[in-house]
Short mmCIF file of C-alpha atoms in Angstrom, two decimals:
data_model
loop_
_atom_site.label_atom_id
_atom_site.label_comp_id
_atom_site.label_asym_id
_atom_site.label_seq_id
_atom_site.Cartn_x
_atom_site.Cartn_y
_atom_site.Cartn_z
CA MET A 1 -0.07 -0.18 -0.14
CA ARG A 2 2.75 2.24 0.77
CA THR A 3 4.49 1.81 -1.97
CA ASN A 4 1.43 2.78 -4.62
CA LEU A 5 1.51 5.42 -2.35
CA ILE A 6 4.67 6.37 -2.81
CA PHE A 7 4.38 5.42 -6.54
CA PHE A 8 1.39 7.77 -6.63
CA PHE A 9 3.02 10.82 -5.47
CA PHE A 10 5.67 10.49 -8.63
CA VAL A 11 3.48 9.57 -11.29
CA SER A 12 1.45 13.25 -9.50
CA MET A 13 4.49 15.63 -9.49
CA ILE A 14 5.86 14.66 -13.07
CA ILE A 15 1.99 15.34 -14.46
CA LEU A 16 1.72 19.19 -12.42
CA THR A 17 5.76 20.04 -13.32
CA GLY A 18 4.34 19.06 -17.31
CA ILE A 19 1.22 21.53 -17.52
CA SER A 20 3.48 23.61 -15.22
CA LYS A 21 6.30 23.89 -18.28
CA THR A 22 3.68 23.71 -21.52
CA SER A 23 1.84 26.88 -19.81
CA PHE A 24 4.75 28.57 -19.11
CA ALA A 25 6.05 27.94 -22.59
CA GLN A 26 2.81 29.12 -23.79
CA GLU A 27 2.90 31.94 -21.75
CA ASN A 28 6.29 32.91 -23.07
CA GLU A 29 5.32 31.79 -26.59
CA THR A 30 2.44 34.72 -26.73
CA LYS A 31 3.50 37.18 -24.13
CA GLY A 32 7.11 37.24 -24.08
CA GLU A 33 10.30 38.35 -26.59
CA GLY A 34 10.02 38.32 -29.86
CA ALA A 35 5.63 37.88 -29.58
CA LYS A 36 4.32 38.93 -32.70
CA VAL A 37 2.37 42.49 -32.49
CA SER A 38 0.08 43.48 -34.31
CA ASN A 39 -0.97 46.69 -32.92
CA ILE A 40 1.66 49.98 -34.30
CA HIS A 41 0.61 52.38 -31.78
CA GLY A 42 3.55 51.57 -29.45
CA ILE A 43 5.44 52.70 -32.48
CA GLU A 44 7.20 56.24 -33.37
CA VAL A 45 8.25 57.94 -36.37
CA LYS A 46 9.45 60.90 -38.28
CA ASP A 47 7.77 63.46 -39.92
CA MET A 48 9.24 65.21 -43.00
CA ASP A 49 10.78 67.84 -40.48
CA GLY A 50 12.47 64.86 -38.73
CA LYS A 51 10.02 65.64 -35.77
CA ALA A 52 9.45 62.37 -33.57
CA VAL A 53 5.43 61.44 -34.01
CA LYS A 54 4.06 58.52 -31.50
CA LEU A 55 1.69 56.85 -33.62
CA SER A 56 -0.90 56.13 -30.38
CA ASP A 57 -1.14 60.28 -30.85
CA TYR A 58 -3.52 59.30 -33.80
CA LYS A 59 -5.70 56.37 -30.72
CA GLY A 60 -9.36 57.05 -32.27
CA LYS A 61 -8.66 57.76 -35.84
CA VAL A 62 -8.69 54.65 -38.67
CA LEU A 63 -5.30 54.79 -40.82
CA LEU A 64 -4.49 53.95 -43.81
CA ILE A 65 -0.65 53.41 -44.06
CA VAL A 66 1.07 53.83 -47.66
CA ASN A 67 4.13 53.30 -48.80
CA VAL A 68 4.22 55.97 -52.00
CA ALA A 69 7.15 56.71 -54.53
CA SER A 70 7.00 59.99 -57.02
CA LYS A 71 7.93 58.50 -60.30
CA CYS A 72 5.85 55.08 -59.85
CA GLY A 73 3.12 53.80 -62.33
CA TYR A 74 0.95 53.95 -59.66
CA THR A 75 1.89 57.22 -58.09
CA LYS A 76 -1.29 58.38 -60.00
CA GLN A 77 -2.16 56.93 -56.72
CA TYR A 78 -2.32 59.96 -54.96
CA THR A 79 -5.57 61.32 -56.39
CA GLY A 80 -7.49 58.78 -55.26
CA LEU A 81 -5.76 59.12 -51.64
CA GLU A 82 -6.35 62.75 -51.31
CA ALA A 83 -10.36 61.70 -52.99
CA ILE A 84 -10.73 59.56 -49.45
CA TYR A 85 -8.95 61.94 -47.03
CA ARG A 86 -11.71 64.52 -47.92
CA LYS A 87 -14.22 62.36 -47.70
CA TYR A 88 -13.67 61.09 -44.75
CA LYS A 89 -11.00 62.97 -42.53
CA ASP A 90 -14.11 64.84 -40.60
CA GLN A 91 -14.98 61.81 -39.32
CA GLY A 92 -12.27 60.75 -38.09
CA PHE A 93 -9.83 59.61 -40.56
CA GLU A 94 -6.20 59.76 -41.52
CA ILE A 95 -4.01 59.09 -43.96
CA LEU A 96 -0.28 58.43 -42.92
CA ALA A 97 2.75 58.47 -46.12
CA PHE A 98 5.52 57.09 -46.04
CA PRO A 99 7.83 57.81 -48.89
CA CYS A 100 9.97 54.50 -50.26
CA ASN A 101 13.09 54.31 -52.91
CA ASP A 102 13.42 50.88 -52.51
CA PHE A 103 11.50 50.22 -55.91
CA GLY A 104 13.16 50.88 -58.92
CA GLY A 105 14.73 54.00 -57.45
CA GLN A 106 11.37 55.61 -57.88
CA GLU A 107 11.52 57.67 -54.83
CA PRO A 108 15.41 59.90 -55.31
CA GLY A 109 13.64 62.62 -54.20
CA SER A 110 14.50 64.64 -50.84
CA ASN A 111 11.42 65.10 -48.00
CA GLU A 112 11.03 68.62 -49.05
CA GLU A 113 11.46 67.70 -53.08
CA ILE A 114 7.87 64.81 -52.53
CA ALA A 115 6.39 68.10 -50.86
CA GLU A 116 6.06 70.10 -53.24
CA PHE A 117 5.84 67.27 -55.72
CA CYS A 118 2.59 65.79 -54.04
CA SER A 119 1.69 69.25 -53.11
CA SER A 120 1.77 71.31 -56.42
CA ARG A 121 0.70 68.57 -58.66
CA PHE A 122 -1.78 65.99 -56.40
CA ASP A 123 -2.78 69.02 -54.04
CA VAL A 124 -2.23 66.28 -50.60
CA THR A 125 -3.21 67.87 -47.67
CA PHE A 126 -2.73 64.63 -45.90
CA LYS A 127 0.19 63.92 -43.86
CA LEU A 128 3.60 63.22 -45.06
CA PHE A 129 6.33 61.68 -43.63
CA ASP A 130 9.91 61.14 -43.62
CA LYS A 131 11.04 58.98 -46.41
CA ILE A 132 12.60 55.48 -45.19
CA GLU A 133 12.88 51.73 -45.96
CA VAL A 134 10.19 48.35 -45.85
CA LEU A 135 12.56 46.06 -48.01
CA LYS A 136 16.58 45.31 -45.62
CA ASN A 137 16.64 48.37 -42.80
CA LYS A 138 13.15 47.97 -42.55
CA ALA A 139 11.86 50.50 -40.28
CA PRO A 140 9.98 49.53 -37.35
CA LEU A 141 6.50 50.54 -38.43
CA TYR A 142 7.60 48.01 -41.48
CA ALA A 143 8.53 45.44 -39.56
CA VAL A 144 5.43 44.95 -38.03
CA LEU A 145 3.19 45.24 -40.85
CA THR A 146 4.59 43.10 -42.26
CA ASP A 147 5.77 40.68 -39.81
CA ASN A 148 2.00 39.94 -37.81
CA PRO A 149 -0.15 37.32 -36.56
CA VAL A 150 -2.90 39.24 -38.48
CA THR A 151 -0.93 40.32 -42.04
CA GLY A 152 1.17 37.88 -42.45
CA THR A 153 5.29 38.22 -43.59
CA GLU A 154 5.19 38.76 -46.35
CA ASP A 155 7.77 41.72 -47.54
CA ILE A 156 5.69 44.60 -48.90
CA LYS A 157 6.32 43.66 -53.09
CA TRP A 158 6.20 47.11 -54.86
CA ASN A 159 5.15 50.78 -54.02
CA PHE A 160 1.52 52.24 -53.21
CA GLU A 161 0.97 48.68 -50.80
CA LYS A 162 -1.55 49.78 -47.82
CA PHE A 163 -2.11 48.89 -44.60
CA LEU A 164 -5.77 49.74 -42.98
CA ILE A 165 -6.06 50.39 -38.95
CA ASP A 166 -8.76 50.38 -36.57
CA LYS A 167 -9.18 53.16 -34.10
CA GLU A 168 -7.66 51.25 -32.17
CA GLY A 169 -4.11 50.95 -33.68
CA ASN A 170 -5.04 47.40 -34.78
CA ILE A 171 -3.83 46.13 -37.60
CA VAL A 172 -6.84 44.96 -40.04
CA SER A 173 -6.10 44.08 -43.58
CA ARG A 174 -4.05 44.00 -46.12
CA TYR A 175 -4.34 46.16 -49.49
CA LYS A 176 -1.60 45.33 -53.08
CA SER A 177 -0.88 47.97 -54.58
CA LYS A 178 -3.42 47.40 -57.97
CA VAL A 179 -6.26 48.41 -55.11
CA THR A 180 -7.21 51.56 -55.58
CA PRO A 181 -7.96 54.20 -52.98
CA GLU A 182 -11.55 54.32 -54.41
CA SER A 183 -12.32 51.11 -55.16
CA GLU A 184 -15.42 49.72 -53.33
CA GLU A 185 -13.12 46.97 -51.66
CA MET A 186 -10.97 49.92 -49.07
CA THR A 187 -13.87 52.39 -48.74
CA SER A 188 -16.32 49.61 -47.28
CA ALA A 189 -13.59 48.73 -45.21
CA ILE A 190 -12.60 52.14 -44.00
CA GLU A 191 -15.87 52.92 -43.97
CA ARG A 192 -16.73 50.17 -41.53
CA LEU A 193 -14.50 51.01 -39.05
CA LEU A 194 -15.62 54.56 -38.72
CA ILE A 195 -19.31 53.19 -37.43
CA LYS A 196 -17.74 51.34 -35.18
CA LYS A 197 -17.19 52.51 -31.33
#
C-alpha cells in the first residue's frame, strides 16, 4: 500500500511539472520576447521635418498607411488617396504616407522635393512622413506591418501597398498596390471601421 502511495505521489508530481512547463511555455510564446504584435500604437516615426511622432497620438482615428513614390506607375493613386482623405477626414480618418525609394529608385527626391511634388501635382493635404526603407533596413513600423498575425509575413512588393488600421491601432487588412483607394473594397472597409465604436 505504501509503495502504491509513493508511486502515485511521484506520478502526480511528474504530471503537474509537465502541465506547469507547458503553461509557462505557452505564456512566453504569446507574451514574451519575439512575440508578434499587430498593434502600431507603440511605434514612433518621424515627420518630414525629422520630428518624432508617436502613432499612439492617432488613437481614436482610422488610419490608412501607404508607402509612396513620385515616379511610379501607381503615383496617380495620390489623386484617389486625397479624394478619400477629404471624404472621410471629418469622420476620424487619416492617411499616413511614407515615401520609399526601395523599388526601382522611384522616390529619389529629398523630403522637401517630395512634399513640393505632392502639393503641386496632386494637392495632397494628408500627412507625409520622413522617407523610409521597407525592405532591407526595414523601418520599425514596416517590420510590424509585414510580420504580424493579421496580415502575415509577406514583404512589401511595390509602392502604394496599403494597410488599414482601426481606432485602437490594430492592423485590420492589407491591400496590394493595384487596389485603388476609391475602390468599393477599400471604401467599404474604411466606412465599417469609422462607424465602429
